[in-house]
């Protein structure tokens, strides 16, 4: 995965259906099973083998049309609806990205923020992507309504 960095407050979808923050997961010494998407857009169980904290001096805050936003590194990839990765610093308002739990979502706002922040790099095997969950989708009693942004590459 090309330097896909994400904020510690991001929630990651685990294979048992639960979600944990990246910061919380970074405190474990063991690998954890998560979900990933393969090149056919099928959900598969994958293994998060490491989470490494790194400091950056600028990041991107990307907001989607469902009011969900993520904070990520400028080189972090999000999957386009066309099936190829889009670099965060190249995104623009109106671009659409793949979403787990529905087909797509539109980007409504992008901010490049310059300040020192801790971001985390997740190493996922066999595919180099993971699902960052929209916390608002967790309010539903039906786990089938969980939605999230696919971060990384196939």
mmCIF file of C-alpha atoms in Angstrom:
data_model
loop_
_atom_site.group_PDB
_atom_site.id
_atom_site.type_symbol
_atom_site.label_atom_id
_atom_site.label_comp_id
_atom_site.label_asym_id
_atom_site.label_seq_id
_atom_site.Cartn_x
_atom_site.Cartn_y
_atom_site.Cartn_z
ATOM 1 C CA UNK A 1 0.000 0.000 0.000
ATOM 2 C CA UNK A 2 1.479 3.308 -1.029
ATOM 3 C CA UNK A 3 1.752 5.224 2.207
ATOM 4 C CA UNK A 4 -1.974 5.034 3.067
ATOM 5 C CA UNK A 5 -2.133 6.909 6.344
ATOM 6 C CA UNK A 6 -5.297 7.394 8.397
ATOM 7 C CA UNK A 7 -6.143 9.169 11.662
ATOM 8 C CA UNK A 8 -6.248 7.284 14.955
ATOM 9 C CA UNK A 9 -9.929 8.059 15.531
ATOM 10 C CA UNK A 10 -10.910 6.231 12.313
ATOM 11 C CA UNK A 11 -13.039 3.139 12.948
ATOM 12 C CA UNK A 12 -11.957 -0.068 11.186
ATOM 13 C CA UNK A 13 -14.427 -2.850 10.363
ATOM 14 C CA UNK A 14 -13.247 -6.141 11.877
ATOM 15 C CA UNK A 15 -14.143 -9.613 10.613
ATOM 16 C CA UNK A 16 -16.275 -10.316 13.703
ATOM 17 C CA UNK A 17 -18.555 -7.413 12.708
ATOM 18 C CA UNK A 18 -17.270 -5.066 15.405
ATOM 19 C CA UNK A 19 -15.415 -1.811 14.839
ATOM 20 C CA UNK A 20 -12.353 -0.506 16.650
ATOM 21 C CA UNK A 21 -10.426 2.740 16.344
ATOM 22 C CA UNK A 22 -7.036 2.622 14.682
ATOM 23 C CA UNK A 23 -5.511 4.050 17.854
ATOM 24 C CA UNK A 24 -7.023 1.224 19.929
ATOM 25 C CA UNK A 25 -5.875 -1.421 17.431
ATOM 26 C CA UNK A 26 -2.351 0.046 17.408
ATOM 27 C CA UNK A 27 -1.977 -0.915 21.082
ATOM 28 C CA UNK A 28 -2.359 -4.645 20.337
ATOM 29 C CA UNK A 29 0.799 -6.632 19.706
ATOM 30 C CA UNK A 30 -1.065 -9.321 17.776
ATOM 31 C CA UNK A 31 -2.476 -9.210 14.272
ATOM 32 C CA UNK A 32 -6.226 -8.750 13.937
ATOM 33 C CA UNK A 33 -8.674 -9.962 11.294
ATOM 34 C CA UNK A 34 -10.359 -7.213 9.352
ATOM 35 C CA UNK A 35 -12.258 -6.922 6.113
ATOM 36 C CA UNK A 36 -10.779 -6.020 2.777
ATOM 37 C CA UNK A 37 -12.111 -5.837 -0.784
ATOM 38 C CA UNK A 38 -10.618 -7.879 -3.609
ATOM 39 C CA UNK A 39 -10.311 -6.790 -7.251
ATOM 40 C CA UNK A 40 -13.848 -8.099 -7.937
ATOM 41 C CA UNK A 41 -15.297 -5.918 -5.151
ATOM 42 C CA UNK A 42 -15.950 -8.974 -2.983
ATOM 43 C CA UNK A 43 -15.615 -8.624 0.758
ATOM 44 C CA UNK A 44 -12.912 -10.938 2.146
ATOM 45 C CA UNK A 45 -11.363 -11.560 5.528
ATOM 46 C CA UNK A 46 -7.860 -10.114 5.672
ATOM 47 C CA UNK A 47 -5.189 -9.778 8.304
ATOM 48 C CA UNK A 48 -3.924 -6.503 9.685
ATOM 49 C CA UNK A 49 -0.349 -7.488 10.471
ATOM 50 C CA UNK A 50 0.961 -4.122 11.643
ATOM 51 C CA UNK A 51 -0.046 -0.579 12.493
ATOM 52 C CA UNK A 52 2.718 2.010 12.545
ATOM 53 C CA UNK A 53 2.301 5.525 13.906
ATOM 54 C CA UNK A 54 4.003 8.283 11.968
ATOM 55 C CA UNK A 55 4.003 12.054 12.265
ATOM 56 C CA UNK A 56 3.075 14.218 9.286
ATOM 57 C CA UNK A 57 3.054 17.982 8.838
ATOM 58 C CA UNK A 58 0.021 18.080 6.547
ATOM 59 C CA UNK A 59 -3.059 15.966 6.026
ATOM 60 C CA UNK A 60 -6.318 15.896 4.109
ATOM 61 C CA UNK A 61 -9.801 16.117 5.590
ATOM 62 C CA UNK A 62 -12.266 14.677 3.086
ATOM 63 C CA UNK A 63 -16.013 15.083 3.645
ATOM 64 C CA UNK A 64 -18.634 13.038 1.814
ATOM 65 C CA UNK A 65 -22.273 13.739 0.942
ATOM 66 C CA UNK A 66 -23.450 11.686 3.939
ATOM 67 C CA UNK A 67 -21.644 14.180 6.267
ATOM 68 C CA UNK A 68 -18.992 11.551 7.080
ATOM 69 C CA UNK A 69 -15.382 12.696 6.912
ATOM 70 C CA UNK A 70 -11.962 11.107 7.197
ATOM 71 C CA UNK A 71 -8.540 12.539 7.941
ATOM 72 C CA UNK A 72 -5.737 10.945 5.981
ATOM 73 C CA UNK A 73 -2.285 11.460 4.526
ATOM 74 C CA UNK A 74 -1.957 13.377 1.279
ATOM 75 C CA UNK A 75 -0.823 10.243 -0.598
ATOM 76 C CA UNK A 76 -3.538 7.974 0.804
ATOM 77 C CA UNK A 77 -5.575 6.154 -1.841
ATOM 78 C CA UNK A 78 -9.355 5.907 -1.955
ATOM 79 C CA UNK A 79 -11.014 3.587 -4.457
ATOM 80 C CA UNK A 80 -12.879 5.309 -7.284
ATOM 81 C CA UNK A 81 -16.182 3.975 -8.567
ATOM 82 C CA UNK A 82 -14.275 3.101 -11.747
ATOM 83 C CA UNK A 83 -12.143 0.612 -9.764
ATOM 84 C CA UNK A 84 -8.831 2.450 -9.636
ATOM 85 C CA UNK A 85 -7.182 4.231 -6.699
ATOM 86 C CA UNK A 86 -7.380 8.005 -6.364
ATOM 87 C CA UNK A 87 -4.648 9.800 -4.455
ATOM 88 C CA UNK A 88 -6.111 12.043 -1.699
ATOM 89 C CA UNK A 89 -4.246 15.136 -2.863
ATOM 90 C CA UNK A 90 -5.649 14.682 -6.397
ATOM 91 C CA UNK A 91 -9.298 14.383 -5.316
ATOM 92 C CA UNK A 92 -11.759 17.162 -6.019
ATOM 93 C CA UNK A 93 -15.270 17.987 -4.946
ATOM 94 C CA UNK A 94 -17.778 15.925 -6.931
ATOM 95 C CA UNK A 95 -15.510 12.867 -7.289
ATOM 96 C CA UNK A 96 -17.200 9.630 -6.273
ATOM 97 C CA UNK A 97 -15.566 6.811 -4.343
ATOM 98 C CA UNK A 98 -16.519 3.222 -3.569
ATOM 99 C CA UNK A 99 -18.340 2.651 -0.324
ATOM 100 C CA UNK A 100 -18.794 -0.597 1.533
ATOM 101 C CA UNK A 101 -22.502 -1.071 2.226
ATOM 102 C CA UNK A 102 -23.670 0.953 -0.780
ATOM 103 C CA UNK A 103 -22.330 1.686 -4.214
ATOM 104 C CA UNK A 104 -20.735 5.114 -3.955
ATOM 105 C CA UNK A 105 -20.591 8.457 -2.223
ATOM 106 C CA UNK A 106 -19.646 11.895 -3.480
ATOM 107 C CA UNK A 107 -16.939 14.119 -2.071
ATOM 108 C CA UNK A 108 -18.438 17.431 -0.967
ATOM 109 C CA UNK A 109 -15.436 19.118 0.647
ATOM 110 C CA UNK A 110 -11.661 18.703 0.722
ATOM 111 C CA UNK A 111 -9.338 20.548 3.067
ATOM 112 C CA UNK A 112 -5.555 20.392 3.098
ATOM 113 C CA UNK A 113 -4.547 21.033 6.701
ATOM 114 C CA UNK A 114 -0.992 21.973 7.613
ATOM 115 C CA UNK A 115 -0.055 21.008 11.156
ATOM 116 C CA UNK A 116 1.808 18.224 12.892
ATOM 117 C CA UNK A 117 -0.400 15.191 13.448
ATOM 118 C CA UNK A 118 -0.045 11.496 14.158
ATOM 119 C CA UNK A 119 -1.403 9.249 11.426
ATOM 120 C CA UNK A 120 -1.246 5.470 11.187
ATOM 121 C CA UNK A 121 -0.197 3.103 8.420
ATOM 122 C CA UNK A 122 -2.023 -0.241 8.408
ATOM 123 C CA UNK A 123 -0.462 -3.224 6.666
ATOM 124 C CA UNK A 124 -3.248 -5.517 5.446
ATOM 125 C CA UNK A 125 -2.709 -8.931 3.793
ATOM 126 C CA UNK A 126 -3.480 -10.220 1.190
ATOM 127 C CA UNK A 127 -5.040 -7.012 -0.202
ATOM 128 C CA UNK A 128 -3.765 -3.579 0.718
ATOM 129 C CA UNK A 129 -7.068 -1.980 1.650
ATOM 130 C CA UNK A 130 -9.389 -1.711 4.604
ATOM 131 C CA UNK A 131 -12.769 -0.218 5.455
ATOM 132 C CA UNK A 132 -13.066 2.981 7.512
ATOM 133 C CA UNK A 133 -16.575 2.907 8.973
ATOM 134 C CA UNK A 134 -18.977 5.831 9.092
ATOM 135 C CA UNK A 135 -19.813 6.004 12.839
ATOM 136 C CA UNK A 136 -23.344 7.213 12.041
ATOM 137 C CA UNK A 137 -24.062 3.904 10.302
ATOM 138 C CA UNK A 138 -23.355 2.065 13.570
ATOM 139 C CA UNK A 139 -26.469 3.540 15.193
ATOM 140 C CA UNK A 140 -28.632 1.079 13.278
ATOM 141 C CA UNK A 141 -29.510 -2.195 14.996
ATOM 142 C CA UNK A 142 -29.062 -3.934 11.645
ATOM 143 C CA UNK A 143 -25.351 -4.631 11.034
ATOM 144 C CA UNK A 144 -26.157 -4.897 7.308
ATOM 145 C CA UNK A 145 -26.546 -1.095 7.296
ATOM 146 C CA UNK A 146 -22.884 -0.448 8.147
ATOM 147 C CA UNK A 147 -21.183 1.674 5.528
ATOM 148 C CA UNK A 148 -17.620 2.835 5.136
ATOM 149 C CA UNK A 149 -14.988 4.172 2.790
ATOM 150 C CA UNK A 150 -12.496 1.774 1.182
ATOM 151 C CA UNK A 151 -8.990 3.054 1.863
ATOM 152 C CA UNK A 152 -6.000 1.642 -0.009
ATOM 153 C CA UNK A 153 -5.592 -0.319 -3.214
ATOM 154 C CA UNK A 154 -6.592 -3.717 -4.619
#
